[in-house]
XYZ file of C-alpha atoms in Angstrom:
727
model
C -21.701 23.609 -28.862
C -25.184 24.492 -30.085
C -26.609 24.453 -26.574
C -23.815 26.739 -25.381
C -24.546 29.197 -28.183
C -28.219 29.197 -27.256
C -27.404 29.999 -23.644
C -25.092 32.803 -24.796
C -27.835 34.200 -27.018
C -30.485 34.093 -24.297
C -28.303 35.674 -21.617
C -26.924 38.190 -24.105
C -30.435 39.282 -25.003
C -31.422 39.589 -21.347
C -28.304 41.630 -20.633
C -28.910 43.941 -23.600
C -32.518 44.475 -22.547
C -31.467 45.391 -19.005
C -28.541 47.667 -19.905
C -30.678 50.823 -20.341
C -32.278 50.138 -16.971
C -28.938 49.767 -15.189
C -27.777 52.929 -16.968
C -30.563 54.868 -15.230
C -30.655 53.127 -11.875
C -26.866 53.139 -11.465
C -26.107 56.368 -13.297
C -24.154 57.591 -10.291
C -21.495 54.908 -10.809
C -18.673 54.763 -13.327
C -19.673 52.287 -15.994
C -23.343 52.605 -14.962
C -23.640 49.026 -13.831
C -21.184 47.350 -16.209
C -21.055 43.610 -15.633
C -24.271 43.252 -13.632
C -26.879 43.853 -16.327
C -27.081 40.109 -17.108
C -27.655 38.856 -13.558
C -29.933 41.803 -12.800
C -32.007 41.204 -15.941
C -32.185 37.481 -15.220
C -33.296 38.271 -11.688
C -35.975 40.779 -12.738
C -37.477 38.618 -15.476
C -37.243 35.502 -13.333
C -38.770 37.255 -10.325
C -41.774 38.376 -12.353
C -42.463 34.801 -13.447
C -41.691 33.382 -10.012
C -44.143 35.732 -8.334
C -47.133 35.185 -10.621
C -46.581 31.420 -10.637
C -46.150 31.315 -6.849
C -49.506 33.035 -6.267
C -51.200 30.716 -8.749
C -52.001 33.183 -11.529
C -50.456 31.092 -14.295
C -48.537 27.807 -14.523
C -44.832 27.859 -15.206
C -44.255 27.139 -18.880
C -41.808 28.163 -21.593
C -44.397 30.606 -22.907
C -44.658 32.250 -19.490
C -40.871 32.604 -19.345
C -40.666 34.171 -22.817
C -43.462 36.603 -21.965
C -41.416 37.852 -19.015
C -38.351 38.316 -21.207
C -40.505 40.165 -23.746
C -41.732 42.445 -20.969
C -38.139 43.105 -19.947
C -37.275 44.058 -23.525
C -40.281 46.402 -23.660
C -39.249 48.140 -20.439
C -35.655 48.408 -21.657
C -36.706 49.989 -24.940
C -38.988 52.430 -23.162
C -36.262 53.462 -20.758
C -33.756 53.824 -23.587
C -36.044 56.117 -25.607
C -36.930 58.210 -22.578
C -33.283 58.546 -21.634
C -32.291 59.612 -25.144
C -34.966 62.305 -25.215
C -33.820 63.576 -21.833
C -30.195 63.648 -22.946
C -31.084 65.622 -26.103
C -33.166 68.068 -24.080
C -30.483 68.714 -21.473
C -27.463 68.384 -23.739
C -25.987 65.741 -21.470
C -23.120 63.702 -22.830
C -23.293 60.000 -23.482
C -21.056 57.388 -21.929
C -17.424 58.348 -21.571
C -14.650 56.278 -23.154
C -13.842 54.935 -19.706
C -17.455 53.825 -19.235
C -17.409 52.097 -22.605
C -14.148 50.380 -21.707
C -15.703 48.921 -18.564
C -18.831 47.855 -20.460
C -16.878 46.243 -23.271
C -14.425 44.644 -20.865
C -17.251 43.127 -18.831
C -18.777 41.611 -21.972
C -15.483 40.132 -23.105
C -14.846 38.731 -19.631
C -18.281 37.099 -19.584
C -17.818 35.298 -22.893
C -14.276 34.149 -22.092
C -15.199 33.004 -18.581
C -18.329 31.221 -19.826
C -16.289 29.296 -22.397
C -13.585 28.502 -19.824
C -16.136 27.321 -17.265
C -17.862 25.118 -19.829
C -14.547 23.622 -20.932
C -13.525 22.797 -17.370
C -16.779 20.958 -16.785
C -16.746 19.370 -20.251
C -13.526 17.530 -19.431
C -15.039 16.284 -16.158
C -18.756 16.279 -16.982
C -20.071 13.493 -14.778
C -22.860 14.709 -12.517
C -22.111 12.255 -9.734
C -20.298 12.384 -6.398
C -20.372 14.943 -3.574
C -23.730 16.768 -3.624
C -23.954 17.020 -7.390
C -27.000 14.698 -7.546
C -28.795 17.007 -5.127
C -27.921 20.060 -7.206
C -29.016 18.193 -10.333
C -32.326 17.339 -8.694
C -32.896 20.971 -7.759
C -32.182 22.102 -11.306
C -34.314 19.377 -12.863
C -37.366 20.047 -10.721
C -36.933 23.781 -11.321
C -37.194 23.144 -15.061
C -40.042 20.630 -14.973
C -42.335 21.771 -12.150
C -45.325 23.759 -13.350
C -46.038 25.117 -9.875
C -44.018 26.757 -7.102
C -42.482 25.766 -4.796
C -41.102 23.070 -7.081
C -41.799 19.408 -6.399
C -39.371 17.531 -4.201
C -38.264 14.805 -6.626
C -36.825 12.774 -3.773
C -40.025 12.865 -1.727
C -43.065 12.328 -3.927
C -46.082 14.405 -2.995
C -44.061 17.059 -1.141
C -42.730 20.475 -2.131
C -39.111 21.513 -1.783
C -38.205 22.941 1.601
C -34.930 24.503 0.529
C -33.587 27.825 -0.742
C -34.135 26.886 -4.360
C -34.339 30.262 -6.163
C -30.789 30.151 -7.556
C -31.360 26.767 -9.172
C -34.728 27.974 -10.410
C -33.188 31.013 -12.105
C -30.640 28.809 -13.864
C -33.467 26.510 -14.896
C -35.273 29.613 -16.185
C -32.398 30.283 -18.610
C -32.116 26.648 -19.655
C -35.858 26.448 -20.202
C -35.671 29.478 -22.501
C -32.728 27.908 -24.347
C -34.460 24.497 -24.559
C -31.472 22.610 -23.103
C -31.775 19.081 -21.687
C -31.339 19.009 -17.882
C -28.140 16.914 -17.755
C -26.511 19.291 -20.257
C -28.078 22.260 -18.508
C -26.203 21.330 -15.330
C -22.732 21.691 -16.843
C -23.742 24.717 -18.886
C -25.056 26.160 -15.627
C -21.622 25.857 -14.052
C -20.126 27.752 -16.985
C -22.897 30.337 -16.868
C -22.456 31.041 -13.154
C -18.701 31.355 -13.677
C -19.203 33.775 -16.545
C -21.786 35.862 -14.696
C -19.578 36.012 -11.606
C -16.401 36.984 -13.449
C -18.211 39.665 -15.430
C -19.905 41.060 -12.316
C -16.630 41.179 -10.383
C -14.966 42.951 -13.312
C -17.734 45.543 -13.625
C -18.237 46.273 -9.927
C -14.506 46.237 -9.103
C -13.757 48.473 -12.089
C -16.400 50.969 -11.035
C -15.064 50.973 -7.474
C -11.461 51.394 -8.601
C -12.377 54.292 -10.859
C -14.479 55.955 -8.154
C -11.671 55.627 -5.622
C -8.494 56.141 -7.617
C -9.348 57.592 -11.018
C -10.130 56.461 -14.538
C -6.744 55.619 -15.994
C -6.233 52.250 -14.332
C -9.827 51.140 -13.726
C -9.760 48.372 -16.332
C -6.429 46.863 -15.141
C -7.695 47.075 -11.559
C -10.882 45.296 -12.592
C -8.832 42.580 -14.237
C -6.713 42.166 -11.098
C -9.832 41.875 -8.942
C -11.387 39.332 -11.300
C -8.236 37.242 -11.301
C -7.764 37.208 -7.532
C -11.471 36.557 -6.889
C -12.561 34.032 -9.509
C -9.420 32.588 -11.121
C -7.152 32.228 -8.116
C -6.419 29.343 -5.842
C -5.678 29.595 -2.151
C -2.265 29.069 -0.613
C -3.357 25.686 0.687
C -3.512 24.630 -2.950
C 0.003 25.917 -3.498
C 1.152 24.018 -0.438
C -0.406 20.797 -1.734
C 1.365 21.145 -5.071
C 4.742 21.884 -3.465
C 4.430 18.897 -1.115
C 3.190 16.520 -3.826
C 5.908 14.159 -5.091
C 3.976 12.277 -7.766
C 2.541 13.142 -11.168
C 0.243 16.162 -11.251
C -2.665 13.963 -12.298
C -2.567 12.201 -8.927
C -2.720 15.433 -6.917
C -5.341 15.401 -4.155
C -6.849 18.640 -5.463
C -9.958 18.332 -3.270
C -7.819 18.833 -0.140
C -7.358 22.488 -1.093
C -10.793 23.113 0.420
C -10.078 21.391 3.719
C -7.963 23.582 5.985
C -10.177 24.220 9.011
C -10.814 21.023 11.010
C -14.524 20.314 11.087
C -15.178 22.873 8.368
C -14.916 23.537 4.642
C -12.880 26.255 2.969
C -14.248 26.368 -0.569
C -13.365 29.236 -2.885
C -14.888 30.269 -6.237
C -12.443 28.542 -8.566
C -12.494 25.356 -6.521
C -16.302 25.231 -6.607
C -16.236 25.792 -10.378
C -13.590 23.132 -10.875
C -15.591 20.718 -8.761
C -18.655 21.475 -10.874
C -20.529 22.266 -7.683
C -23.763 23.966 -8.746
C -24.623 24.583 -5.125
C -26.509 27.562 -3.720
C -23.427 29.356 -2.364
C -21.822 29.445 -5.817
C -24.978 30.386 -7.724
C -25.530 33.307 -5.357
C -22.209 35.010 -6.213
C -23.298 37.072 -9.275
C -26.549 38.060 -7.595
C -24.672 39.072 -4.454
C -22.552 41.318 -6.638
C -25.736 42.960 -7.960
C -26.466 43.980 -4.368
C -22.843 45.114 -3.976
C -23.294 47.365 -7.027
C -26.521 48.816 -5.654
C -24.865 49.335 -2.281
C -21.941 51.158 -3.888
C -24.359 53.448 -5.709
C -26.161 54.153 -2.422
C -22.855 55.129 -0.814
C -21.441 57.199 -3.689
C -24.536 58.891 -5.118
C -26.987 58.394 -2.280
C -29.877 55.944 -1.910
C -32.411 58.559 -3.060
C -30.416 59.969 -5.960
C -32.312 61.043 -9.051
C -35.948 61.835 -9.618
C -38.587 60.412 -7.338
C -39.537 57.849 -9.978
C -35.930 56.715 -10.431
C -35.307 56.583 -6.675
C -38.486 54.559 -6.147
C -37.589 52.166 -8.957
C -34.108 51.714 -7.521
C -35.572 50.999 -4.097
C -37.835 48.291 -5.533
C -34.970 46.744 -7.487
C -32.807 46.783 -4.364
C -35.558 45.018 -2.417
C -35.953 42.419 -5.172
C -32.200 41.773 -5.340
C -31.783 41.638 -1.557
C -34.799 39.438 -0.959
C -33.684 37.047 -3.686
C -30.572 36.212 -1.679
C -32.673 34.837 1.171
C -34.527 32.509 -1.198
C -31.306 31.698 -3.033
C -28.758 31.207 -0.249
C -30.115 32.285 3.122
C -26.634 32.614 4.613
C -25.858 35.506 2.248
C -28.861 37.620 3.198
C -27.651 39.066 6.545
C -24.257 40.054 5.116
C -25.853 41.694 2.076
C -28.398 43.456 4.295
C -25.688 44.953 6.502
C -23.709 46.077 3.456
C -26.692 47.709 1.773
C -27.985 49.524 4.861
C -24.533 50.712 5.944
C -23.828 51.965 2.442
C -27.092 53.878 2.455
C -25.999 55.498 5.711
C -22.769 56.643 4.062
C -24.701 58.182 1.181
C -27.322 59.905 3.315
C -24.759 61.281 5.775
C -22.858 63.142 3.064
C -24.019 66.604 2.056
C -24.764 67.037 -1.620
C -26.213 69.873 -3.630
C -27.934 69.824 -6.995
C -25.799 70.627 -9.974
C -26.043 70.187 -13.731
C -22.488 69.180 -14.329
C -20.339 66.208 -13.453
C -18.097 66.098 -10.450
C -14.480 65.097 -10.793
C -12.276 64.448 -7.832
C -8.677 63.411 -8.466
C -9.695 61.675 -11.676
C -12.792 60.114 -10.153
C -15.687 60.860 -12.471
C -19.027 60.585 -10.685
C -22.101 62.132 -12.335
C -23.738 64.650 -10.064
C -26.910 65.037 -12.109
C -28.572 62.521 -9.824
C -27.476 64.115 -6.563
C -30.171 64.840 -4.020
C -30.929 68.056 -2.232
C -28.820 68.991 0.758
C -30.174 67.764 4.087
C -28.310 69.895 6.631
C -29.813 68.548 9.833
C -28.546 65.225 11.225
C -32.008 64.227 12.541
C -33.413 64.659 9.054
C -30.615 62.548 7.628
C -31.300 59.838 10.193
C -35.003 59.905 9.383
C -34.283 59.735 5.646
C -31.962 56.778 6.098
C -34.366 55.059 8.499
C -37.288 55.328 6.112
C -35.254 54.051 3.168
C -33.714 51.218 5.215
C -37.111 50.143 6.522
C -38.609 50.184 3.024
C -35.774 48.092 1.543
C -35.786 45.575 4.398
C -39.563 45.142 4.499
C -39.706 45.048 0.706
C -37.118 42.270 0.588
C -39.397 40.190 2.819
C -42.827 41.091 1.470
C -41.895 40.652 -2.173
C -40.890 37.079 -1.392
C -43.779 36.348 0.950
C -44.831 33.223 -1.036
C -41.397 31.763 -0.326
C -41.409 32.675 3.360
C -44.852 31.171 3.842
C -43.728 27.778 2.539
C -40.063 27.640 3.591
C -39.239 26.311 7.045
C -35.516 26.779 7.712
C -35.815 25.022 11.076
C -33.145 27.176 12.699
C -31.523 26.083 15.896
C -30.395 29.545 16.937
C -26.898 30.850 17.535
C -24.336 28.977 19.607
C -21.020 30.006 21.116
C -17.858 28.328 19.883
C -16.504 26.448 22.878
C -13.145 25.427 21.422
C -11.919 28.407 19.398
C -8.468 28.132 17.860
C -5.602 30.139 19.276
C -4.743 33.395 17.563
C -1.661 31.878 15.951
C -3.599 28.859 14.686
C -6.341 31.076 13.284
C -3.810 33.264 11.474
C -2.103 30.212 10.017
C -5.393 28.853 8.710
C -6.647 32.147 7.318
C -3.296 32.686 5.618
C -3.773 29.398 3.776
C -7.372 30.120 2.835
C -7.471 33.874 2.150
C -3.835 34.864 2.510
C -3.305 36.658 -0.812
C -6.428 38.810 -0.509
C -5.703 39.633 3.120
C -2.105 40.465 2.262
C -3.297 43.083 -0.224
C -5.715 44.442 2.381
C -3.075 44.729 5.100
C -0.521 46.437 2.875
C -3.059 48.871 1.419
C -4.444 49.669 4.868
C -0.981 50.346 6.261
C -0.089 52.654 3.376
C -3.447 54.402 3.613
C -3.095 55.033 7.330
C 0.340 56.545 6.795
C -0.987 58.705 3.969
C -3.932 59.845 6.104
C -1.498 61.073 8.749
C 0.405 63.153 6.218
C -2.620 64.870 4.738
C -5.988 65.824 6.146
C -7.407 65.655 2.620
C -6.384 62.073 2.101
C -9.917 60.804 2.750
C -11.252 58.189 5.141
C -8.862 55.749 6.685
C -9.550 52.070 7.367
C -10.625 53.097 10.874
C -13.612 54.921 9.383
C -15.406 51.857 8.064
C -18.338 52.365 10.431
C -20.246 55.035 8.513
C -22.563 56.096 11.326
C -19.618 56.569 13.679
C -17.847 58.628 11.023
C -20.842 60.751 10.053
C -19.213 64.029 11.076
C -16.179 63.249 8.924
C -18.246 62.225 5.910
C -20.836 65.003 5.830
C -18.754 67.099 3.453
C -17.086 64.137 1.782
C -16.556 64.121 -1.963
C -17.763 61.205 -4.117
C -14.236 59.805 -3.949
C -14.265 59.886 -0.158
C -17.616 58.132 -0.018
C -16.379 55.517 -2.503
C -13.355 54.854 -0.338
C -15.544 54.565 2.740
C -17.532 51.931 0.858
C -14.274 50.203 -0.063
C -13.256 49.832 3.562
C -16.766 48.753 4.445
C -16.376 45.852 2.013
C -13.083 44.972 3.635
C -14.600 45.117 7.116
C -17.466 42.826 6.151
C -15.107 40.391 4.431
C -12.903 40.254 7.529
C -16.004 39.888 9.687
C -17.052 36.814 7.696
C -13.723 35.229 8.641
C -13.814 36.263 12.286
C -17.443 35.470 13.074
C -17.154 31.632 12.941
C -14.356 31.786 15.494
C -16.769 33.033 18.150
C -20.306 31.959 17.223
C -21.949 29.436 14.947
C -25.393 28.725 13.531
C -26.964 25.646 15.075
C -27.960 23.136 12.405
C -27.926 19.404 11.718
C -24.228 19.236 12.651
C -24.800 20.700 16.118
C -23.530 18.475 18.913
C -20.956 16.706 16.764
C -17.288 17.338 15.999
C -18.247 19.283 12.857
C -20.739 21.509 14.662
C -19.586 24.700 12.917
C -18.988 23.131 9.503
C -21.588 25.202 7.660
C -20.786 28.414 9.520
C -17.101 28.232 8.563
C -17.986 27.133 5.039
C -20.745 29.634 4.238
C -19.192 32.753 5.738
C -15.659 31.938 4.625
C -16.846 31.601 1.045
C -18.617 34.964 1.192
C -15.365 36.660 2.139
C -13.959 35.909 -1.334
C -16.221 38.173 -3.424
C -16.234 40.904 -0.781
C -12.449 41.082 -0.416
C -11.895 40.277 -4.082
C -13.992 43.160 -5.405
C -12.113 45.488 -3.061
C -8.625 44.309 -3.969
C -8.509 46.072 -7.373
C -9.037 49.489 -5.781
C -6.765 48.548 -2.892
C -3.911 47.820 -5.288
C -4.343 51.255 -6.858
C -4.368 52.939 -3.445
C -1.269 50.992 -2.531
C 0.570 52.113 -5.661
C -0.510 55.721 -5.198
C 0.533 55.745 -1.566
C 4.034 54.331 -1.942
C 5.082 56.537 -4.838
C 6.798 55.805 -8.132
C 10.098 54.661 -6.679
C 8.637 51.848 -4.645
C 5.952 50.970 -7.181
C 8.122 48.409 -9.049
C 8.678 46.517 -5.808
C 4.930 46.427 -5.127
C 4.215 45.306 -8.685
C 6.814 42.565 -8.362
C 5.192 41.394 -5.131
C 1.816 41.458 -6.838
C 3.208 39.347 -9.667
C 4.541 36.822 -7.175
C 1.122 36.683 -5.515
C -0.489 36.143 -8.910
C 1.869 33.293 -9.712
C 1.303 31.704 -6.305
C -2.453 32.002 -6.774
C -2.320 30.429 -10.235
C -0.462 27.259 -9.235
C -3.497 25.430 -7.917
C -5.862 26.403 -10.769
C -3.390 24.940 -13.270
C -2.366 21.845 -11.291
C -5.847 21.277 -9.904
C -7.383 21.453 -13.365
C -4.937 18.863 -14.666
C -5.657 16.554 -11.753
C -9.430 17.074 -11.913
C -9.646 16.328 -15.659
C -6.980 13.596 -15.690
C -4.768 15.753 -17.854
C -7.735 16.867 -20.015
C -8.001 13.311 -21.287
C -10.869 12.300 -23.496
C -13.067 14.423 -25.730
C -14.952 17.205 -23.949
C -18.721 16.837 -23.629
C -21.410 18.690 -21.751
C -23.749 15.773 -21.020
C -23.640 14.778 -17.373
C -24.689 11.151 -17.839
C -21.460 9.748 -19.251
C -20.757 7.808 -16.056
C -24.188 6.190 -16.168
C -23.831 5.353 -19.859
C -20.748 3.327 -18.936
C -22.113 1.618 -15.856
C -25.862 1.307 -16.523
C -26.859 2.200 -20.096
C -30.308 0.776 -19.497
C -30.931 3.388 -16.802
C -30.019 6.170 -19.238
C -32.457 4.814 -21.787
C -35.137 4.564 -19.107
C -34.551 8.168 -18.061
C -34.918 9.373 -21.631
C -38.047 7.313 -22.133
C -39.638 8.777 -19.024
C -38.822 12.316 -20.101
C -40.339 11.759 -23.522
C -43.424 9.677 -22.676
C -44.477 10.314 -19.085
C -46.052 13.411 -17.602
C -43.827 15.451 -15.289
C -46.191 14.933 -12.357
C -46.016 11.131 -12.468
C -44.494 9.234 -9.532
C -41.847 6.662 -10.455
C -40.710 4.143 -7.851
C -37.040 3.200 -7.639
C -34.899 1.707 -4.911
C -33.941 4.177 -2.216
C -30.431 4.656 -0.961
C -28.400 6.655 1.565
C -26.697 9.945 0.860
C -24.157 10.027 -1.964
C -25.405 6.693 -3.279
C -26.992 5.569 -6.538
C -30.447 5.928 -5.014
C -32.678 8.504 -6.634
C -30.809 8.470 -9.944
C -33.986 8.049 -12.040
C -35.821 10.898 -10.285
C -32.737 13.122 -10.368
C -32.289 12.962 -14.131
C -35.826 12.292 -15.358
C -37.615 15.013 -13.428
C -40.229 12.492 -12.205
C -40.569 12.205 -8.433
C -39.794 9.037 -6.523
C -41.047 7.966 -3.105
C -37.801 8.525 -1.192
C -34.115 9.153 -1.904
C -31.263 10.497 0.200
C -33.383 10.341 3.350
C -30.704 12.027 5.456
C -30.853 15.158 3.308
C -34.637 15.176 3.501
C -34.414 15.042 7.289
C -31.934 17.931 7.310
C -34.396 19.898 5.191
C -37.082 19.227 7.772
C -39.156 16.967 5.518
C -41.453 14.233 6.942
C -40.129 10.941 5.575
C -42.103 8.641 7.872
C -41.689 4.976 6.937
C -40.954 5.592 3.280
C -37.614 3.798 3.195
C -39.083 0.670 4.761
C -42.134 0.871 2.512
C -40.034 1.044 -0.664
C -38.035 -1.970 0.428
C -41.264 -3.794 1.269
C -42.699 -3.137 -2.182
C -39.682 -4.516 -4.008
C -39.297 -7.524 -1.729
C -42.965 -8.391 -1.248
C -44.105 -11.940 -1.879
C -47.739 -10.894 -1.890
C -48.571 -8.410 -4.686
C -51.599 -7.188 -2.742
C -49.342 -5.844 0.025
C -47.197 -4.058 -2.525
C -50.240 -2.605 -4.313
C -51.566 -1.130 -1.102
C -48.281 0.676 -0.524
C -48.145 1.823 -4.141
C -51.622 3.295 -3.759
C -50.557 5.159 -0.616
C -47.845 7.023 -2.510
C -49.784 7.233 -5.790
C -47.013 5.479 -7.709
C -47.574 5.318 -11.469
C -44.463 3.428 -12.622
C -41.916 1.035 -11.135
C -38.292 0.850 -12.251
C -36.434 -2.456 -12.104
C -32.752 -2.184 -12.868
C -29.447 -3.539 -11.656
C -29.517 -1.252 -8.621
C -32.947 -2.482 -7.553
C -31.831 -6.087 -7.925
C -28.761 -5.364 -5.808
C -31.064 -4.207 -2.986
C -33.090 -7.413 -3.048
C -35.886 -6.568 -5.478
C -37.990 -9.522 -6.693
C -38.495 -9.416 -10.446
C -41.557 -11.634 -10.219
C -43.246 -9.275 -7.771
C -42.589 -6.226 -9.945
C -43.912 -8.033 -13.009
C -47.096 -8.874 -11.135
C -47.733 -5.241 -10.254
C -48.300 -4.042 -13.792
C -47.414 -4.484 -17.463
C -43.908 -3.742 -18.695
C -43.941 -0.629 -20.897
C -40.190 -0.219 -21.428
C -37.062 -2.344 -21.357
C -33.472 -1.746 -22.435
C -30.041 -2.795 -21.224
C -31.342 -4.750 -18.235
C -33.600 -1.941 -16.999
C -37.370 -2.182 -17.290
C -40.285 0.073 -16.391
C -43.666 -1.282 -15.335
C -46.871 0.692 -15.317
C -48.872 0.237 -12.142
C -52.369 -0.673 -13.232
C -54.053 -0.160 -9.865
C -53.237 3.537 -9.413
C -54.310 6.640 -11.273
C -52.064 7.176 -14.251
C -50.828 10.561 -15.383
C -48.810 9.451 -18.388
C -49.228 11.219 -21.717
C -48.301 8.542 -24.229
C -47.551 4.837 -23.759
C-alpha cells in the first residue's frame, strides 16, 4: 500500500508540474491536454535525464532523477505565471466548465484505473512465465544501471540491444519512489494501465467535443475508455460461452490466439497477464503523440506565437522519437499520423482573431490560429518544413540510442499464404469486432448524412488529407477534427490490413509463424487508434440517426458493452483463481515457495554487492529458471535465455558451454580461467545449479562462501577483481 501511494504521489506531482505546459502547447484542444500531462511530464523529465546520462555528462542516480523533476516543476511554474499575466492583460477567460470536467474526469480515471490494475496484478503477482522474466530484467537493469544503454543482465559485459526506453521510464518513476524492483514490476503494470486509461479518456473526450459538441464529451470519453482499455474481444466471449466447466478453469489465455501463427493481444488481456512488455508500455506515450497530432489537425502545427510553436515542435519530436526507442513498431504508425494531421491543419485557411470559435457546440480556441496562407505552394512548403523538422528531430534527439541499437532488420516480405476474405473477416470480427462495428455503423450514417447536406463536413472517404485539400481549405475546426477522426480510423484499419499482405522479416522468418510479430504488433496498435475514435463515432452515430432511432442504437451499444465485459470478468476470475489468497505486490511469491534460499540470496546481493558485479549462475533456455538471480538482483550473469540474446543480435559465443564447464569442472584451475575471462565476482550454488550437474566441491574450491540460506550459497571468487561494497 505504501509503495502504491508513493507512486501515486510521484506521478501526481509530475502531472501537476506538466499541466501548465500542456495548457499552452495544446491550447487549441478542448481540455488542453487532459489525461496526457502525466505521460508527457514523465517523458520530458525522463528524456532530460536519459540524454545527459547517455552522452556521459553525469551518472544515473536518484539525485539526477530528482533534479530533472525539479527542473520540470520550475518550468511549469514559470509557464503558469507567464500564462496568468497574459490572461490578465488580454482579459482571456480561464478554463471552461467542460474543460474542467475533462481534466477532473481524467484524474479520477487515472486513480481508479491505477488501483484496479494494481489489484489485478496483486491477486496474481508472480513474475514468472511467458516473457515476464525478460520484462523484469529490463526493468531491473533500468533501475540499477548507472550508465546508458543499460547493462544486459543476461549477458555480462554487454549493453542492452533492445528498445528499452519504456522500461527505463517506468524504472525512472520507481527509482524516484524508492520501490524494490520486484514490487516495482507489478506497480508498473498498474501504472501503465492508469496512464493509458487516463490518456484515452482525455484524448477521446477532446476529440468527441471537437467533433460533436461539449454536452456529451465526458460520456463519450468514458465509452472510449471502456471499449479501449476495459473491454475484451469477442474471442473471449466465445471462449466463455463454449466453456462447460467452472469459470476458474477457463483457458483465458486463448483469447489472444485467433490468428494462426500470430498473436492477438489487446490492452486488457496484456494487463491481466501482467505483461510489462514494450507494446503495452508504449500505449500512453502513443496517445501523447495522438494528442499532439489532433492539435496539429485542429489548430494547425504552427499555431500560437513563434516560441510556443517551436516548443511544440520540439515536444512533438521528443514524443515521436521516444516511440522508436520504446517500441520501434509504433514509430512508423505514429509518424504517419502526425505528419498527415499536420497536413490537415496546414491545408485549412485560418485568420487571426481574438475570440473563440464555436461550431455546432464545438469550442476550439482561435487565439492560437495562424495567419492565412492563401497559396497552396506556400502551404506545401510550410508543411514540408514542419514535417522535416519533426522527423529529423525525432531521430537526432535520440541519436545516442540509434548509435548503439542494432535492430538487425530483415526487410519486408510478402505474405505468400494470405487468408481468404471471409476468413480474414471472421478473424477480425473476433479480435476487433466491437470497435469495427461502431466504425462501420458510424461511417454508414455519416455517408448518408453527407449526401443530404453539403455542410455536413468530411465523409469517411476524405481521410487522405492531401487528396482532400481543396475540400478542407475553408474547413471549420469541427471539420478538421472530423477529418482527424477518420484518419485515426483509417490508420487503425490499416494496422489490421497490412499484415495480410506484407510482414517484417525477423527471427520467425522461414517458419510457420513467420508473421507472428507483424500480426501481433500492428493488431495491438489498432486498439488505441480505433478506441480513441469510437467515443466521437458514437456521438456522430446518434446525431445522424435522429432521436427516434437513438434508443435502438443505445440498446445495441449496451449489448456491445455487455459482450465486451464478459471476458474481463470471467478472465479475471480464471487468472486469479477466483481472487483467492491475500493480494500482494511482491513478484517473488512463487520463488519463496519453491526456493526460499534463492530469494534470500537475491536480497543479500542487492544489499551487499555493487550493481556492476558479475554473478555466475546456471544458464537455461527460454522460459526456464535460468537467469533468475540476475533478473531479480540486478547483477549481471554470464548468460541466460540464449535464444533471446540471439534474437537481439547479441554475441553469445561459447558462454553456455563455458558456464556448464565451470560448474562441472574437476580441475579448479580450468574453472578459474573461465571465471577470469568473464570477470565473475561471485558464484551462486542453489538447487537449480545442482539440477544441472554442478559440483559443490568445485564451487567451494573457487572461493570462500560469503552467504548461505535455505540450500543456496554464494561464493566470492578470490582470483578475480572484486567490486563488492560490503562483505
